[in-house]
CSV table of C-alpha atoms and ligand atoms in Angstrom, one decimal:
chain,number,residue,atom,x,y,z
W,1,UNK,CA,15.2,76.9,-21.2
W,2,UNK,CA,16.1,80.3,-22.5
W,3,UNK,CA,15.4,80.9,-26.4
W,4,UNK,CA,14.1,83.8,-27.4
W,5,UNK,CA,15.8,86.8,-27.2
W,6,UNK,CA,14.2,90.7,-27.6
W,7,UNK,CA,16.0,93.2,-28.7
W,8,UNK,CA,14.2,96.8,-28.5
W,9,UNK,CA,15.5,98.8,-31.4
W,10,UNK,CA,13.1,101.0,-32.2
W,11,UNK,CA,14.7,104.5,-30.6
W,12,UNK,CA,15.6,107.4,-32.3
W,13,UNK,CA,19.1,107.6,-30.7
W,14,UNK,CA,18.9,111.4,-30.7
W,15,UNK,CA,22.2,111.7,-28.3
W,16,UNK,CA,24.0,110.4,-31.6
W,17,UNK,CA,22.5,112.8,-34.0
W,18,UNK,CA,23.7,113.8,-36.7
W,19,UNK,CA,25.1,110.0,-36.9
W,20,UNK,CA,21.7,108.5,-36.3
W,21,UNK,CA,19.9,110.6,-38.7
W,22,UNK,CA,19.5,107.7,-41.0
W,23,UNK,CA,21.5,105.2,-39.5
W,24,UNK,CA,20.2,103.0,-36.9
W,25,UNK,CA,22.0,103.4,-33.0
W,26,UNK,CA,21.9,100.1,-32.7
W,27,UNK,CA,24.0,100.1,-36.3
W,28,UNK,CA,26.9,102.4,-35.2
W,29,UNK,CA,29.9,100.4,-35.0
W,30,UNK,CA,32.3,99.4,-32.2
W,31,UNK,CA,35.5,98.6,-34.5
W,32,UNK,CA,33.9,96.6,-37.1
W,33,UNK,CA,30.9,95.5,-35.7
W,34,UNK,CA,27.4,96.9,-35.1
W,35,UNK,CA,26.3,97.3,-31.3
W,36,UNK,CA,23.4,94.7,-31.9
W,37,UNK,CA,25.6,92.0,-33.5
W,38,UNK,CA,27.6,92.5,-30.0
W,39,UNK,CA,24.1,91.8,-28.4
W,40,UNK,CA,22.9,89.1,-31.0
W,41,UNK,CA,26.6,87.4,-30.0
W,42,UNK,CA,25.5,87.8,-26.2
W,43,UNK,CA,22.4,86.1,-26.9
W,44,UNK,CA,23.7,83.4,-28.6
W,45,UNK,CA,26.6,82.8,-26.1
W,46,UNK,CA,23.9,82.2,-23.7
W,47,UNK,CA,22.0,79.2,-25.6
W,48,UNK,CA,19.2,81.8,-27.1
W,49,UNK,CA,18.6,80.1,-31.0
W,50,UNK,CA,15.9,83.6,-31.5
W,51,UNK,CA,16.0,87.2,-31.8
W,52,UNK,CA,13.1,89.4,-31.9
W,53,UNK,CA,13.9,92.7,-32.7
W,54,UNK,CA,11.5,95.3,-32.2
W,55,UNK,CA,12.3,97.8,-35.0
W,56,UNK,CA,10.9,101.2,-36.1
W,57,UNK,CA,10.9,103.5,-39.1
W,58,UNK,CA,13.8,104.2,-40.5
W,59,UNK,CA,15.5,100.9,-39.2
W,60,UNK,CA,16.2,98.6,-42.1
W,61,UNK,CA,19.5,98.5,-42.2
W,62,UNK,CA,18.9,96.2,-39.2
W,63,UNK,CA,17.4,93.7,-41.0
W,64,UNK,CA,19.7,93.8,-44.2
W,65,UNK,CA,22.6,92.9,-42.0
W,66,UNK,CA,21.0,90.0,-40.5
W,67,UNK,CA,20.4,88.5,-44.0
W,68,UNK,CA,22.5,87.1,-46.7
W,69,UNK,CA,24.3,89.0,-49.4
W,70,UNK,CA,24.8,87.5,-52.0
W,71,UNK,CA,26.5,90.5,-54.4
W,72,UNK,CA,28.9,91.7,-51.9
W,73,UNK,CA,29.5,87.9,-51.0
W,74,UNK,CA,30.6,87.3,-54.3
W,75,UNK,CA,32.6,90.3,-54.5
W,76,UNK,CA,34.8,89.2,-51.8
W,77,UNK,CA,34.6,85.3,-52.7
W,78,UNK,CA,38.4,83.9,-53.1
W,79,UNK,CA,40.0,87.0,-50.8
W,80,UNK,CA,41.2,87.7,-48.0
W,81,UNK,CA,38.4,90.0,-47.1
W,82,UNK,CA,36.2,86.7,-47.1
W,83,UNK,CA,36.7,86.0,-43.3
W,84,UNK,CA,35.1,88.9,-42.5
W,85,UNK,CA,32.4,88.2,-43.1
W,86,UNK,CA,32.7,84.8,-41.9
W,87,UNK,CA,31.0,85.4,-38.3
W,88,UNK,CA,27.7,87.3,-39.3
W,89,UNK,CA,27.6,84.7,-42.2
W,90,UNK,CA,26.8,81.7,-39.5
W,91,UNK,CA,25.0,84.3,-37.3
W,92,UNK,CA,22.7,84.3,-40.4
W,93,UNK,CA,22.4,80.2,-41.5
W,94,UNK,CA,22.2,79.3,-37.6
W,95,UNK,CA,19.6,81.4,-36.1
W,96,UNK,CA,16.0,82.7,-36.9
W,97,UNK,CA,15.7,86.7,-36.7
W,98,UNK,CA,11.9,87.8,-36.4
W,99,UNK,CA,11.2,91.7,-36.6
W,100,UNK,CA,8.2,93.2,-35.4
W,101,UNK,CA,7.5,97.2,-35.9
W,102,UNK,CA,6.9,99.7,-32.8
W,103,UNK,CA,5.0,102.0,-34.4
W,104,UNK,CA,4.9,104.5,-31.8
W,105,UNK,CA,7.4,105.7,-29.1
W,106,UNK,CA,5.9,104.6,-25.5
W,107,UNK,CA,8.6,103.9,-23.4
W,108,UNK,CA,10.4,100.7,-23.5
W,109,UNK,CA,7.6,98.8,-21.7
W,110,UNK,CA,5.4,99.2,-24.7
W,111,UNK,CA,8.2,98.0,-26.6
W,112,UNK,CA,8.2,95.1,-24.6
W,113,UNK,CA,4.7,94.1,-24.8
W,114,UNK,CA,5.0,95.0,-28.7
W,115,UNK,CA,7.4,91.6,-28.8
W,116,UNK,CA,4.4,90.0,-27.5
W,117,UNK,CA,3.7,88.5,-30.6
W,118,UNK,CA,7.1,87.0,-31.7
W,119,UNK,CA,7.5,85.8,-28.5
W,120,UNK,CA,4.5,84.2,-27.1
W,121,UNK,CA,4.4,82.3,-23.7
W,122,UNK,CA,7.5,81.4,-22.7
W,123,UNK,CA,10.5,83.0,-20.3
W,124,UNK,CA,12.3,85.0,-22.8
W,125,UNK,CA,15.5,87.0,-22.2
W,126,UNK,CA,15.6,91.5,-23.0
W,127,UNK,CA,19.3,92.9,-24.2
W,128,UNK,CA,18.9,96.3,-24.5
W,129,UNK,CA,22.1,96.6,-27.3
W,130,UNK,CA,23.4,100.5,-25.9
W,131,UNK,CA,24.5,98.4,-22.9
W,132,UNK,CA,27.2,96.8,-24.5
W,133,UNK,CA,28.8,93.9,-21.9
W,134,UNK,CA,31.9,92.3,-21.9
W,135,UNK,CA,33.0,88.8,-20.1
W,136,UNK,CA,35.4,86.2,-21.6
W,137,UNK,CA,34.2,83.7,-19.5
W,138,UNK,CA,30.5,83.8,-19.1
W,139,UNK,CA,28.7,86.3,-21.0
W,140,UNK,CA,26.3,88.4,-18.9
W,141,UNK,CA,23.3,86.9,-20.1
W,142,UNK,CA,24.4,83.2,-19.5
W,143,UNK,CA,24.7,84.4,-15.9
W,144,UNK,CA,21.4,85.5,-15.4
W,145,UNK,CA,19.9,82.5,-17.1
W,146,UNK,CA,21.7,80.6,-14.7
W,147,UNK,CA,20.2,82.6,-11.8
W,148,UNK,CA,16.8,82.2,-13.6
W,149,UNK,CA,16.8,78.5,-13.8
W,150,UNK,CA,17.2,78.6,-10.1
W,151,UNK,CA,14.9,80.8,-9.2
W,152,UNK,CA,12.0,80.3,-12.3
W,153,UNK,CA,8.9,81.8,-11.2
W,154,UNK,CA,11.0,85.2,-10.9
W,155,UNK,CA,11.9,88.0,-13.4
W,156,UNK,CA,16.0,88.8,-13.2
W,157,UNK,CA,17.6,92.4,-13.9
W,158,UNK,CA,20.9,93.2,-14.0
W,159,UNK,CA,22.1,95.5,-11.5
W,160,UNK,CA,25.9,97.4,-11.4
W,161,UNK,CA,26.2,100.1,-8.8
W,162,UNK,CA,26.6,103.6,-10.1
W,163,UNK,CA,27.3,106.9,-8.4
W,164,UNK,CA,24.5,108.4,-6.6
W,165,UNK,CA,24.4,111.7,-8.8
W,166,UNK,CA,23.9,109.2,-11.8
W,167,UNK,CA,20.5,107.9,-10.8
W,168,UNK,CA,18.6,109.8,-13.0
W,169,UNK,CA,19.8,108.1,-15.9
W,170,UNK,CA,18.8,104.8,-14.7
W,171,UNK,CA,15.8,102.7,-13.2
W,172,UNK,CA,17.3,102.2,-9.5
W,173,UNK,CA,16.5,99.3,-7.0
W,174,UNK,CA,16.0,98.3,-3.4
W,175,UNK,CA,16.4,95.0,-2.2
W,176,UNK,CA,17.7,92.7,0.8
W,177,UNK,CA,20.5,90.5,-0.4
W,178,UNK,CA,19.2,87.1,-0.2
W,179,UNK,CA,22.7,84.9,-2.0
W,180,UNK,CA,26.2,87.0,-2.7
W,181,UNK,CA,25.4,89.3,-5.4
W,182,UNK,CA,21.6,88.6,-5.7
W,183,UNK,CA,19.0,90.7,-4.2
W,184,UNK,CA,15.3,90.2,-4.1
W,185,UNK,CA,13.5,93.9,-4.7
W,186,UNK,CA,11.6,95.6,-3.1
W,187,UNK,CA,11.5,98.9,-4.6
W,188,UNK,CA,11.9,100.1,-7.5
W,189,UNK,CA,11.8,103.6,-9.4
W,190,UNK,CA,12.6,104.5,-12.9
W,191,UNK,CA,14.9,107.4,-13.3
W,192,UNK,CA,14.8,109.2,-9.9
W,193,UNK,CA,17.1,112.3,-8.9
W,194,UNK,CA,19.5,111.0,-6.4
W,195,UNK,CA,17.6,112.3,-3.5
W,196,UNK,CA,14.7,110.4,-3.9
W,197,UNK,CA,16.4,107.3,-5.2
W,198,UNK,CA,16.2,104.3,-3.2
W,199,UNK,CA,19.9,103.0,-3.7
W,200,UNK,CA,22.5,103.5,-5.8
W,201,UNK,CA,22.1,99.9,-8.0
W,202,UNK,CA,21.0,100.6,-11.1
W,203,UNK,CA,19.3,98.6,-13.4
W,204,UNK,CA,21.4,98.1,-16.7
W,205,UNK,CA,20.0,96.5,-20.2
W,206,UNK,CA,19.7,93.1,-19.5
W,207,UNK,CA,16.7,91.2,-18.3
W,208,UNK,CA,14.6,87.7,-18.2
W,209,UNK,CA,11.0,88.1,-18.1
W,210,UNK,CA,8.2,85.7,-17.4
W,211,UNK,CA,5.3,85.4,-19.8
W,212,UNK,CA,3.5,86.9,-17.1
W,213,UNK,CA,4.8,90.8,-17.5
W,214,UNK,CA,2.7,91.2,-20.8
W,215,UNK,CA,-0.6,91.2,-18.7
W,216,UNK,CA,1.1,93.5,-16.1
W,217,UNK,CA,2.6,96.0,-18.9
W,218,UNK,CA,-0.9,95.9,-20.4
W,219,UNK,CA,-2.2,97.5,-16.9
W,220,UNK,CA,0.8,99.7,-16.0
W,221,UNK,CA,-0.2,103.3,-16.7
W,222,UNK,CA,2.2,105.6,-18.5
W,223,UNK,CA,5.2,106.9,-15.4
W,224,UNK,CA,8.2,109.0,-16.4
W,225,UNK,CA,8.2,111.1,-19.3
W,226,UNK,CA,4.5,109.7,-19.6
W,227,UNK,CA,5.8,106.6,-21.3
W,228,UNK,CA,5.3,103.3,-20.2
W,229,UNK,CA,8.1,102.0,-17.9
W,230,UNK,CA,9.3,98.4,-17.4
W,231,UNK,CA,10.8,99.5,-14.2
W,232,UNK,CA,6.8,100.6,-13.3
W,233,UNK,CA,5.6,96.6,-14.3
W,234,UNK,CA,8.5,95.0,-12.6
W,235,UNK,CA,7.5,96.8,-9.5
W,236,UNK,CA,4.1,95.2,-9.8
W,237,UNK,CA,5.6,91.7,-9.9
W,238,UNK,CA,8.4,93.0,-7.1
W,239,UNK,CA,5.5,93.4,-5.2
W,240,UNK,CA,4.7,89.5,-5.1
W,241,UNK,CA,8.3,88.6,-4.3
W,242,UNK,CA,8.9,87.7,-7.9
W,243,UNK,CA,11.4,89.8,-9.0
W,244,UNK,CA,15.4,89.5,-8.7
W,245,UNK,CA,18.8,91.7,-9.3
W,246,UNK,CA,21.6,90.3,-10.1
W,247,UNK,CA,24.9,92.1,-9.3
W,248,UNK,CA,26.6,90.8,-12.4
W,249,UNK,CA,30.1,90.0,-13.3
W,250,UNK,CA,32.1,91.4,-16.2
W,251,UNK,CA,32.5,95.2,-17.8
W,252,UNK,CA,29.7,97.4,-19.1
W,253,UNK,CA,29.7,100.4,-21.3
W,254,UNK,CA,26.8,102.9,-21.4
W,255,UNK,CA,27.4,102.9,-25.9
W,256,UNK,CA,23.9,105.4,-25.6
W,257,UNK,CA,26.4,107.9,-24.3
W,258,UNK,CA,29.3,109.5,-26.4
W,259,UNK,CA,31.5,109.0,-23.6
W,260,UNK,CA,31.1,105.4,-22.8
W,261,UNK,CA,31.5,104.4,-26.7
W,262,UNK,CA,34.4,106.2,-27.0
W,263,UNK,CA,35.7,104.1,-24.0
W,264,UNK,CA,34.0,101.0,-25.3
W,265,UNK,CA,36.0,101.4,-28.5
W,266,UNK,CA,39.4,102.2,-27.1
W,267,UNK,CA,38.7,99.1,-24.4
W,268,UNK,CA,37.8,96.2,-28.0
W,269,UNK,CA,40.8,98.2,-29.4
W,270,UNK,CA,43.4,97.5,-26.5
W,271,UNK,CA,41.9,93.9,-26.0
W,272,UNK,CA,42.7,92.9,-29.8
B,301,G1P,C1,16.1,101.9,-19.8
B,301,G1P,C2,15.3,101.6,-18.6
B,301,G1P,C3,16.1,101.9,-17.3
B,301,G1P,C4,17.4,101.2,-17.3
B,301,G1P,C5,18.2,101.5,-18.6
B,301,G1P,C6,19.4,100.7,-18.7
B,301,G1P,O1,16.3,103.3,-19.9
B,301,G1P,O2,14.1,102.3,-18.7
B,301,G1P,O3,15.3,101.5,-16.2
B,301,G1P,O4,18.2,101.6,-16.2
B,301,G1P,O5,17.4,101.3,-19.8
B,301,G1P,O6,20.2,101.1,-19.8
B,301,G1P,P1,16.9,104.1,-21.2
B,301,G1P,O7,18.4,104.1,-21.1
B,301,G1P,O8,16.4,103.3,-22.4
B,301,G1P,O9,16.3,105.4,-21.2
């Protein structure tokens, strides 16, 4: 039901600098792998044939890894360094990658509506690739896509509760819990300090959107940090009683942070 994927990739990642200075964040590797081939693997664990990346200046290297090589493939042809390569190799001859260009920083909202285009009118799944998640038995997304085909006429985020003195870093729900783990919202702020936030569940890269949000994104006014906020669009849908959070199952690791990629690494490390 699910196929297309979006993967917002256009920000400067300027916690990672000097790193990101002409390396994409969503290039830096856990181990051996880039965070968005993590992201691209979620999306494909969860039946999505199509990712739309949403890229920016300076972000190239996202699309040369996502293609054939046929000099270094050759290189390595006949040794042992060949099954390295085997993975992104059928990533590649499997599924279609489609890039569109952000041209200017909005908020991730305009990045959204900026996928328009590759991803016409259809449900479509978000992974935001920072958020790297982690479940050997059901992938993040497949969960939510199982909550979706339940409930299709609503949008799904993924919620994971944080401490309170954290909220600022996150878009932050309110909801009544309508099945174990799933709540329908009712409120919904991007970013707020702890005192004004209306929970402690924060909202955490993953989403399915209905076709619907383009229109609403098109009419949401720039929020916080005067950029354009999906959390601000979503509320507009919350509003109607379309939109769900899903208290998901399995481990996340903030990889926008320093901190939380150091931990993700050590955790793909220990796990082998
Ligand atoms: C974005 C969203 C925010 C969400 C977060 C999850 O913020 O705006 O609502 O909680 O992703 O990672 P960003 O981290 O891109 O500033």
């Amino acid at each position: 039901m699910i196929k297309k994927c979006l993967f917002p990739a256009a920000g400067y990642g300027t916690r990672f600098l000097p790193a990101t200075k002409a390396i994409p964040k969503e290039m830096l590797p856990v181990l051996t792998k880039p965070l968005l081939q993590y992201g691209v693997e979620e999306a494909v664990s969860a039946g999505c044939d199509t990712m739309a990346i949403i890229t920016g200046r300076g972000k190239r290297a996202i699309e040369d890894h996502f293609d054939r090589s046929y000099e270094l493939e050759h290189q390595i042809e006949g040794t042992s360094k060949e099954t390295l390569m085997t993975e992104i190799r059928g990533m590649i001859s499997n599924y279609t990658f489609s890039y569109t260009r952000q041209v200017e920083m909005k908020g991730l909202g305009h990045a959204i509506l900026t996928g328009q285009t590759l991803i016409g009118n259809e449900p479509f799944a978000v992974i935001l690739a920072d958020d790297l998640c982690d479940n050997d038995e059901k992938s993040v997304l497949s969960q939510m896509i199982e909550v979706y085909e339940k409930n299709p006429e609503c949008c799904i985020v993924a919620i994971e509760e944080v401490p309170k003195e954290e909220t600022s870093k996150y878009g932050v729900i309110s909801g009544n819990e309508i099945a174990e783990n799933l709540f329908k919202i009712d409120d919904m702020v991007e970013k707020p300090e702890p005192k004004d936030a209306p929970s402690n569940l924060a909202i955490i890269g993953r989403y399915i959107l209905t076709p619907e949000i383009f229109e609403v994104i098109k009419n949401t006014k720039p929020g916080k940090n005067d950029e354009v906020q999906i959390t601000d669009s979503l509320l507009t849908l919350a509003k109607e009683g379309k939109v769900l959070a899903y208290k998901f199952d399995g481990k996340r690791f903030d990889c926008g942070s320093v901190d939380g990629f150091v931990e993700a690494t050590n955790y793909f490390y220990n796990k082998g």
